[in-house]
mmCIF file of C-alpha atoms in Angstrom:
data_model
loop_
_atom_site.group_PDB
_atom_site.id
_atom_site.type_symbol
_atom_site.label_atom_id
_atom_site.label_comp_id
_atom_site.label_asym_id
_atom_site.label_seq_id
_atom_site.Cartn_x
_atom_site.Cartn_y
_atom_site.Cartn_z
ATOM 1 C CA SER D 1 0.000 0.000 0.000
ATOM 2 C CA ASP D 2 0.952 3.691 -0.108
ATOM 3 C CA THR D 3 1.728 3.561 3.610
ATOM 4 C CA ILE D 4 4.832 1.473 2.942
ATOM 5 C CA SER D 5 7.760 3.417 4.368
ATOM 6 C CA LEU D 6 10.538 4.637 2.123
ATOM 7 C CA LYS D 7 14.148 3.699 2.828
ATOM 8 C CA LYS D 8 13.015 0.436 4.440
ATOM 9 C CA THR D 9 14.415 -2.929 3.421
ATOM 10 C CA VAL D 10 11.680 -5.319 2.311
ATOM 11 C CA LEU D 11 11.166 -8.765 0.858
ATOM 12 C CA ILE D 12 8.834 -8.575 -2.151
ATOM 13 C CA LYS D 13 7.263 -11.831 -3.302
ATOM 14 C CA LYS D 14 5.734 -11.885 -6.773
ATOM 15 C CA ILE D 15 2.770 -13.895 -7.995
ATOM 16 C CA ASP D 16 5.011 -15.917 -10.339
ATOM 17 C CA GLY D 17 7.298 -16.967 -7.451
ATOM 18 C CA GLY D 18 10.039 -14.381 -7.874
ATOM 19 C CA GLU D 19 11.495 -12.767 -4.764
ATOM 20 C CA PHE D 20 13.489 -9.555 -4.324
ATOM 21 C CA ILE D 21 15.310 -7.998 -1.399
ATOM 22 C CA GLY D 22 15.775 -4.253 -1.591
ATOM 23 C CA GLU D 23 15.332 -0.776 -0.174
ATOM 24 C CA ILE D 24 12.203 1.102 -1.203
ATOM 25 C CA ILE D 25 13.065 4.233 -3.228
ATOM 26 C CA SER D 26 9.581 5.266 -4.348
ATOM 27 C CA ASN D 27 6.020 4.009 -4.101
ATOM 28 C CA ASP D 28 2.941 5.072 -6.060
ATOM 29 C CA ASP D 29 -0.440 3.659 -7.060
ATOM 30 C CA ARG D 30 0.992 1.456 -9.848
ATOM 31 C CA GLU D 31 4.498 0.353 -8.928
ATOM 32 C CA ILE D 32 7.284 0.244 -6.385
ATOM 33 C CA LEU D 33 10.901 1.176 -7.097
ATOM 34 C CA ILE D 34 13.477 -0.720 -5.023
ATOM 35 C CA GLU D 35 17.261 -0.616 -4.877
ATOM 36 C CA THR D 36 18.583 -4.190 -4.844
ATOM 37 C CA LYS D 37 22.037 -5.057 -3.621
ATOM 38 C CA THR D 38 23.021 -7.312 -6.535
ATOM 39 C CA THR D 39 23.911 -6.327 -10.092
ATOM 40 C CA ILE D 40 20.217 -5.768 -10.882
ATOM 41 C CA GLY D 41 20.397 -2.342 -9.281
ATOM 42 C CA ARG D 42 17.183 -0.353 -9.256
ATOM 43 C CA LEU D 43 14.058 -2.226 -10.268
ATOM 44 C CA TYR D 44 10.437 -1.212 -10.873
ATOM 45 C CA ILE D 45 7.872 -3.817 -9.818
ATOM 46 C CA SER D 46 4.222 -3.485 -10.798
ATOM 47 C CA LYS D 47 1.871 -3.781 -7.837
ATOM 48 C CA SER D 48 -0.387 -6.093 -9.855
ATOM 49 C CA ASP D 49 2.500 -8.622 -9.909
ATOM 50 C CA ILE D 50 3.111 -8.556 -6.141
ATOM 51 C CA SER D 51 1.652 -11.195 -3.829
ATOM 52 C CA SER D 52 3.183 -9.893 -0.563
ATOM 53 C CA ILE D 53 5.581 -7.343 0.929
ATOM 54 C CA SER D 54 7.262 -7.823 4.288
ATOM 55 C CA PHE D 55 9.929 -5.921 6.212
ATOM 56 C CA ILE D 56 13.128 -7.805 7.031
ATOM 57 C CA ASN D 57 15.962 -7.226 9.449
ATOM 58 C CA VAL D 58 19.656 -6.954 8.618
ATOM 59 C CA LYS D 59 20.346 -10.675 9.209
ATOM 60 C CA GLU D 60 17.534 -11.756 6.894
ATOM 61 C CA LYS D 61 18.715 -9.280 4.285
ATOM 62 C CA LYS D 62 22.207 -10.772 4.209
ATOM 63 C CA GLN D 63 20.822 -14.308 3.866
ATOM 64 C CA ASN D 64 18.558 -13.465 0.923
ATOM 65 C CA GLU D 65 20.544 -10.994 -1.185
ATOM 66 C CA THR D 66 22.541 -13.688 -2.966
ATOM 67 C CA GLY D 67 19.373 -15.470 -4.080
ATOM 68 C CA GLU D 68 17.765 -12.600 -5.975
ATOM 69 C CA PHE D 69 19.007 -13.530 -9.407
ATOM 70 C CA ARG D 70 17.998 -17.182 -8.913
ATOM 71 C CA ALA D 71 14.445 -16.144 -8.030
ATOM 72 C CA GLU D 72 13.994 -13.938 -11.085
ATOM 73 C CA GLY D 73 16.573 -13.527 -13.848
ATOM 74 C CA PRO D 74 16.627 -14.478 -17.535
ATOM 75 C CA PHE D 75 17.787 -18.063 -16.967
ATOM 76 C CA THR D 76 14.831 -19.191 -14.836
ATOM 77 C CA THR D 77 12.771 -20.199 -17.888
ATOM 78 C CA ARG D 78 14.870 -23.215 -18.842
ATOM 79 C CA TYR D 79 16.733 -26.257 -17.627
ATOM 80 C CA TYR D 80 19.914 -27.579 -19.197
ATOM 81 C CA PHE D 81 18.555 -28.256 -22.683
ATOM 82 C CA THR D 82 14.758 -28.080 -22.470
ATOM 83 C CA ASN D 83 12.559 -25.291 -21.129
ATOM 84 C CA ASN D 84 9.932 -24.891 -18.446
ATOM 85 C CA ALA D 85 6.613 -23.044 -18.865
ATOM 86 C CA LEU D 86 7.437 -20.021 -16.725
ATOM 87 C CA PRO D 87 6.752 -16.801 -18.645
ATOM 88 C CA ILE D 88 9.580 -14.853 -20.201
ATOM 89 C CA LYS D 89 9.971 -11.162 -19.346
ATOM 90 C CA LYS D 90 10.227 -8.558 -22.090
ATOM 91 C CA GLY D 91 13.801 -7.431 -22.583
ATOM 92 C CA GLU D 92 15.281 -10.431 -20.757
ATOM 93 C CA ASN D 93 17.303 -11.549 -23.790
ATOM 94 C CA TYR D 94 20.006 -14.130 -23.238
ATOM 95 C CA ALA D 95 22.576 -16.244 -25.043
ATOM 96 C CA LEU D 96 23.696 -19.792 -24.336
ATOM 97 C CA ILE D 97 27.190 -20.756 -25.458
ATOM 98 C CA ASN D 98 27.415 -24.533 -25.912
ATOM 99 C CA LEU D 99 30.327 -26.658 -27.046
ATOM 100 C CA PHE D 100 28.484 -27.467 -30.286
ATOM 101 C CA GLY D 101 27.413 -23.883 -30.973
ATOM 102 C CA PRO D 102 25.517 -20.807 -29.755
ATOM 103 C CA GLU D 103 21.895 -20.101 -28.882
ATOM 104 C CA VAL D 104 20.302 -16.655 -28.758
ATOM 105 C CA HIS D 105 16.828 -15.997 -27.324
ATOM 106 C CA PHE D 106 14.910 -12.714 -27.555
ATOM 107 C CA ALA D 107 11.987 -11.865 -25.262
ATOM 108 C CA VAL D 108 9.704 -9.869 -27.577
ATOM 109 C CA SER D 109 6.945 -9.649 -24.950
ATOM 110 C CA ASP D 110 6.141 -10.900 -21.449
ATOM 111 C CA LYS D 111 4.675 -14.078 -22.980
ATOM 112 C CA LEU D 112 6.578 -14.688 -26.233
ATOM 113 C CA SER D 113 10.232 -15.393 -26.944
ATOM 114 C CA LEU D 114 11.969 -16.172 -30.242
ATOM 115 C CA GLY D 115 15.379 -17.751 -30.642
ATOM 116 C CA VAL D 116 18.015 -19.214 -32.932
ATOM 117 C CA ILE D 117 20.127 -22.331 -32.304
ATOM 118 C CA ALA D 118 23.066 -23.145 -34.600
ATOM 119 C CA SER D 119 26.387 -24.937 -34.796
ATOM 120 C CA TRP D 120 29.679 -23.055 -34.927
ATOM 121 C CA ILE D 121 29.754 -23.429 -38.724
ATOM 122 C CA GLY D 122 26.243 -22.009 -39.115
ATOM 123 C CA SER D 123 24.618 -25.247 -40.273
ATOM 124 C CA PRO D 124 22.338 -26.807 -39.280
ATOM 125 C CA VAL D 125 20.283 -23.915 -37.933
ATOM 126 C CA THR D 126 16.923 -23.866 -36.129
ATOM 127 C CA LEU D 127 14.349 -21.260 -35.145
ATOM 128 C CA VAL D 128 12.669 -21.536 -31.727
ATOM 129 C CA SER D 129 9.520 -20.000 -30.253
ATOM 130 C CA LYS D 130 7.896 -20.194 -26.826
ATOM 131 C CA LEU D 131 4.459 -18.832 -25.936
ATOM 132 C CA SER D 132 3.285 -18.722 -22.311
ATOM 133 C CA VAL D 133 -0.414 -19.603 -22.325
ATOM 134 C CA LEU D 134 -1.079 -19.812 -18.587
ATOM 135 C CA SER D 135 0.754 -18.538 -15.521
ATOM 136 C CA LYS D 136 -1.225 -18.413 -12.291
ATOM 137 C CA ASN D 137 0.282 -18.865 -8.855
ATOM 138 C CA ASN D 138 2.434 -22.027 -9.138
ATOM 139 C CA LEU D 139 0.815 -23.443 -12.280
ATOM 140 C CA HIS D 140 2.205 -22.608 -15.726
ATOM 141 C CA PHE D 141 1.665 -23.880 -19.280
ATOM 142 C CA SER D 142 3.474 -23.036 -22.535
ATOM 143 C CA ILE D 143 3.546 -24.065 -26.196
ATOM 144 C CA CYS D 144 6.902 -24.321 -27.990
ATOM 145 C CA ASN D 145 8.125 -24.942 -31.537
ATOM 146 C CA ILE D 146 11.428 -25.673 -33.260
ATOM 147 C CA ILE D 147 11.821 -25.550 -37.034
ATOM 148 C CA GLY D 148 15.218 -26.465 -38.498
ATOM 149 C CA SER D 149 17.163 -26.958 -41.707
ATOM 150 C CA SER D 150 20.548 -28.373 -42.641
ATOM 151 C CA GLY D 151 21.383 -24.970 -44.157
ATOM 152 C CA TYR D 152 24.139 -25.096 -46.727
ATOM 153 C CA LEU D 153 24.918 -28.687 -45.689
ATOM 154 C CA ALA D 154 23.132 -31.122 -48.032
ATOM 155 C CA GLN D 155 21.952 -28.029 -49.923
ATOM 156 C CA GLY D 156 19.222 -27.428 -47.352
ATOM 157 C CA ARG D 157 17.326 -30.568 -48.325
ATOM 158 C CA VAL D 158 17.248 -31.915 -44.763
ATOM 159 C CA PHE D 159 14.663 -30.261 -42.534
ATOM 160 C CA GLY D 160 12.408 -31.012 -39.592
ATOM 161 C CA GLY D 161 10.404 -29.687 -36.697
ATOM 162 C CA LEU D 162 9.415 -30.293 -33.109
ATOM 163 C CA HIS D 163 6.225 -29.061 -31.425
ATOM 164 C CA TRP D 164 5.401 -29.587 -27.739
ATOM 165 C CA GLY D 165 3.537 -28.372 -24.689
ATOM 166 C CA THR D 166 4.981 -27.993 -21.186
ATOM 167 C CA LEU D 167 3.238 -27.967 -17.808
ATOM 168 C CA THR D 168 5.276 -26.559 -14.911
ATOM 169 C CA ILE D 169 4.422 -26.727 -11.228
ATOM 170 C CA GLY D 170 6.321 -24.455 -8.851
ATOM 171 C CA ASP D 171 8.064 -21.085 -8.829
ATOM 172 C CA ARG D 172 11.286 -19.818 -10.400
ATOM 173 C CA MET D 173 13.474 -21.106 -7.588
ATOM 174 C CA ARG D 174 12.054 -24.619 -7.390
ATOM 175 C CA ASN D 175 9.861 -26.363 -9.967
ATOM 176 C CA ILE D 176 9.170 -29.503 -11.979
ATOM 177 C CA SER D 177 7.962 -29.739 -15.589
ATOM 178 C CA PHE D 178 6.271 -32.347 -17.752
ATOM 179 C CA SER D 179 6.385 -32.086 -21.555
ATOM 180 C CA ALA D 180 4.897 -33.995 -24.480
ATOM 181 C CA GLY D 181 5.268 -33.383 -28.185
ATOM 182 C CA TYR D 182 5.649 -34.549 -31.776
ATOM 183 C CA GLY D 183 8.589 -34.228 -34.138
ATOM 184 C CA TYR D 184 9.359 -35.021 -37.755
ATOM 185 C CA PHE D 185 12.397 -35.218 -40.001
ATOM 186 C CA ASN D 186 12.610 -35.213 -43.815
ATOM 187 C CA ASP D 187 15.793 -36.054 -45.693
ATOM 188 C CA ASN D 188 15.296 -35.364 -49.387
ATOM 189 C CA SER D 189 19.011 -35.821 -49.977
ATOM 190 C CA TYR D 190 19.081 -39.341 -48.448
ATOM 191 C CA THR D 191 22.102 -38.226 -46.431
ATOM 192 C CA PHE D 192 20.901 -40.314 -43.493
ATOM 193 C CA ASN D 193 19.807 -43.271 -45.628
ATOM 194 C CA THR D 194 16.104 -42.745 -44.862
ATOM 195 C CA PRO D 195 13.799 -40.041 -46.262
ATOM 196 C CA ASN D 196 11.183 -39.675 -43.528
ATOM 197 C CA GLN D 197 11.094 -40.030 -39.764
ATOM 198 C CA ASP D 198 8.717 -38.916 -37.034
ATOM 199 C CA ALA D 199 8.746 -39.232 -33.270
ATOM 200 C CA LEU D 200 6.712 -38.858 -30.112
ATOM 201 C CA PHE D 201 8.515 -37.705 -27.016
ATOM 202 C CA LEU D 202 7.988 -37.141 -23.305
ATOM 203 C CA GLY D 203 10.075 -34.799 -21.197
ATOM 204 C CA LEU D 204 10.763 -34.299 -17.503
ATOM 205 C CA GLY D 205 12.716 -31.429 -16.002
ATOM 206 C CA GLY D 206 13.236 -29.831 -12.644
ATOM 207 C CA ILE D 207 15.360 -27.388 -10.698
ATOM 208 C CA ALA D 208 16.094 -26.833 -6.998
ATOM 209 C CA PRO D 209 18.469 -24.444 -5.198
ATOM 210 C CA ILE D 210 21.621 -25.733 -3.534
ATOM 211 C CA GLY D 211 23.547 -23.294 -1.380
ATOM 212 C CA GLU D 212 23.632 -19.579 -2.148
ATOM 213 C CA LYS D 213 24.662 -19.499 -5.795
ATOM 214 C CA ALA D 214 23.986 -22.936 -7.277
ATOM 215 C CA CYS D 215 21.066 -25.039 -8.427
ATOM 216 C CA PHE D 216 20.615 -28.715 -9.185
ATOM 217 C CA ILE D 217 19.047 -29.376 -12.592
ATOM 218 C CA VAL D 218 17.574 -32.566 -13.978
ATOM 219 C CA ASP D 219 16.599 -32.783 -17.627
ATOM 220 C CA GLY D 220 15.365 -35.874 -19.457
ATOM 221 C CA MET D 221 13.653 -36.977 -22.653
ATOM 222 C CA LEU D 222 12.154 -40.266 -23.838
ATOM 223 C CA ILE D 223 11.866 -40.393 -27.636
ATOM 224 C CA SER D 224 10.006 -43.017 -29.675
ATOM 225 C CA ASN D 225 11.232 -42.577 -33.237
ATOM 226 C CA THR D 226 9.593 -44.188 -36.290
ATOM 227 C CA LYS D 227 11.296 -44.149 -39.688
ATOM 228 C CA ASP D 228 11.049 -45.781 -43.075
ATOM 229 C CA ASN D 229 13.034 -49.020 -43.276
ATOM 230 C CA PRO D 230 15.721 -48.620 -45.962
ATOM 231 C CA TYR D 231 16.283 -52.417 -45.964
ATOM 232 C CA TYR D 232 12.631 -53.357 -46.548
ATOM 233 C CA ASP D 233 12.152 -55.946 -49.309
ATOM 234 C CA GLU D 234 8.533 -56.775 -50.133
ATOM 235 C CA SER D 235 9.610 -59.975 -51.864
ATOM 236 C CA ILE D 236 10.816 -61.428 -48.577
ATOM 237 C CA SER D 237 8.123 -62.836 -46.291
ATOM 238 C CA TYR D 238 10.481 -64.169 -43.601
ATOM 239 C CA ASN D 239 14.185 -64.844 -43.536
ATOM 240 C CA GLY D 240 14.994 -64.476 -39.863
ATOM 241 C CA TYR D 241 15.752 -60.775 -40.166
ATOM 242 C CA ARG D 242 13.031 -58.407 -39.116
ATOM 243 C CA ASN D 243 14.832 -55.444 -40.603
ATOM 244 C CA ARG D 244 14.082 -56.830 -44.067
ATOM 245 C CA THR D 245 10.368 -57.572 -43.577
ATOM 246 C CA ASP D 246 9.054 -54.473 -41.743
ATOM 247 C CA GLN D 247 8.222 -51.353 -43.748
ATOM 248 C CA THR D 248 8.918 -49.072 -40.770
ATOM 249 C CA ILE D 249 11.191 -49.304 -37.743
ATOM 250 C CA THR D 250 10.616 -47.779 -34.307
ATOM 251 C CA ASN D 251 13.664 -46.978 -32.180
ATOM 252 C CA THR D 252 13.679 -45.714 -28.603
ATOM 253 C CA THR D 253 16.065 -43.146 -27.122
ATOM 254 C CA LEU D 254 16.374 -42.095 -23.475
ATOM 255 C CA ILE D 255 18.414 -38.989 -22.626
ATOM 256 C CA LEU D 256 19.168 -38.182 -18.975
ATOM 257 C CA MET D 257 20.913 -34.901 -18.126
ATOM 258 C CA PRO D 258 21.523 -34.313 -14.409
ATOM 259 C CA GLY D 259 23.598 -31.214 -13.877
ATOM 260 C CA MET D 260 24.492 -28.129 -11.846
ATOM 261 C CA ARG D 261 24.122 -24.421 -12.589
ATOM 262 C CA PHE D 262 26.399 -21.889 -10.893
ATOM 263 C CA TYR D 263 25.392 -18.225 -10.818
ATOM 264 C CA LYS D 264 28.056 -15.524 -10.959
ATOM 265 C CA SER D 265 25.564 -12.645 -11.165
ATOM 266 C CA TYR D 266 22.153 -11.720 -12.489
ATOM 267 C CA ALA D 267 23.588 -11.703 -16.027
ATOM 268 C CA LYS D 268 26.073 -14.609 -15.901
ATOM 269 C CA ALA D 269 25.870 -18.316 -15.126
ATOM 270 C CA PHE D 270 27.767 -21.508 -15.899
ATOM 271 C CA GLN D 271 26.333 -25.020 -16.066
ATOM 272 C CA ILE D 272 27.658 -28.554 -16.423
ATOM 273 C CA SER D 273 25.858 -31.829 -17.075
ATOM 274 C CA LEU D 274 26.909 -35.470 -17.026
ATOM 275 C CA ALA D 275 24.421 -36.608 -19.643
ATOM 276 C CA GLY D 276 23.810 -40.191 -20.674
ATOM 277 C CA VAL D 277 22.188 -41.489 -23.874
ATOM 278 C CA PHE D 278 20.541 -44.910 -24.150
ATOM 279 C CA PHE D 279 19.477 -45.974 -27.653
ATOM 280 C CA LYS D 280 17.530 -49.129 -28.613
ATOM 281 C CA ASP D 281 18.268 -49.817 -32.283
ATOM 282 C CA ASN D 282 15.484 -52.053 -33.591
ATOM 283 C CA SER D 283 16.774 -51.834 -37.151
ATOM 284 C CA GLN D 284 19.355 -54.421 -36.084
ATOM 285 C CA THR D 285 16.771 -56.716 -34.454
ATOM 286 C CA THR D 286 16.844 -60.384 -35.473
ATOM 287 C CA GLU D 287 14.253 -63.044 -34.843
ATOM 288 C CA TYR D 288 14.877 -66.718 -34.230
ATOM 289 C CA TYR D 289 13.093 -69.717 -32.776
ATOM 290 C CA ASN D 290 14.370 -71.977 -30.000
ATOM 291 C CA ASN D 291 12.212 -74.787 -28.641
ATOM 292 C CA GLY D 292 9.120 -73.156 -30.104
ATOM 293 C CA ILE D 293 9.802 -69.758 -28.481
ATOM 294 C CA ASN D 294 10.251 -66.628 -30.613
ATOM 295 C CA TYR D 295 13.180 -64.493 -29.461
ATOM 296 C CA GLU D 296 13.988 -60.936 -30.516
ATOM 297 C CA ILE D 297 17.325 -59.316 -29.916
ATOM 298 C CA GLY D 298 17.707 -55.560 -30.478
ATOM 299 C CA GLU D 299 21.003 -53.754 -30.104
ATOM 300 C CA THR D 300 21.116 -51.297 -27.178
ATOM 301 C CA ILE D 301 23.724 -48.557 -27.346
ATOM 302 C CA SER D 302 24.634 -46.287 -24.428
ATOM 303 C CA PHE D 303 27.274 -43.613 -24.069
ATOM 304 C CA PRO D 304 28.026 -40.570 -21.856
ATOM 305 C CA VAL D 305 27.873 -36.996 -23.145
ATOM 306 C CA PRO D 306 29.444 -34.624 -20.589
ATOM 307 C CA THR D 307 28.508 -31.085 -21.587
ATOM 308 C CA ILE D 308 29.152 -27.554 -20.390
ATOM 309 C CA SER D 309 27.662 -24.230 -21.370
ATOM 310 C CA TRP D 310 27.719 -20.565 -20.424
ATOM 311 C CA LEU D 311 24.656 -18.324 -20.058
ATOM 312 C CA ARG D 312 24.796 -14.578 -20.642
ATOM 313 C CA LYS D 313 22.089 -11.895 -20.458
ATOM 314 C CA PHE D 314 22.291 -9.015 -22.947
#
């Protein structure tokens, strides 16, 4: 309210879960201006976004200052690789520097962000969008899309897309997300020995604070991928090899990415993940009979993918 005293240190909790510690500089009917003690500096907060304001003592202030950028900030809308459904904030643009290449994401409004993901050689390249549909208390929902092309590699004849929805429960400091979507892949150059593939996938992600300037992140995807069988031969009814008699093949991939994010400031963070990939290759499945029992053996491939990346606000 307007009776809030100036020059007092307060804890402001927002409806979306964000929290700020700061000294009140000004207060009017629409917004409050506070002076934070991190690199955010002065910050205007609309009163319609505030759920509560409480005064804090010096000890509480010291304990909470370091957490401001984890409770708000441009990096709170994603995990290691996938995103959550928390709404983006206009002007909170950020870049992600990965080992394979850069990402850049622009917040064009408080609900919509657009981005570009590419390799260091500029191909392949993808366009990304995220639209926040619902954000009320600790329940959030978003719709996301990725459209990509091989670029100058394969003369741009390889392209695909991924479309999914994400439900997030929690606030910016601590949350869990469930995702489901559909993807497709077309290879008109036959670079990958199969022209068409599509996939259904499920995702699970979460984040929780650890200490003053770190968070634990878990990111995972289960992908069921169906593609045309390049070895299909309609003249063969059965020869012991399933990969010759099925017109399509469905493979399964599980990606687990537990990791840590370390915050240096509101505008800088570093993250590392010890990812693992488990791939069931049914194109190599054989069938045989033993004592009247039909056995199928599919090759399972697993390998680690340790990854690091840097996040920067601009």
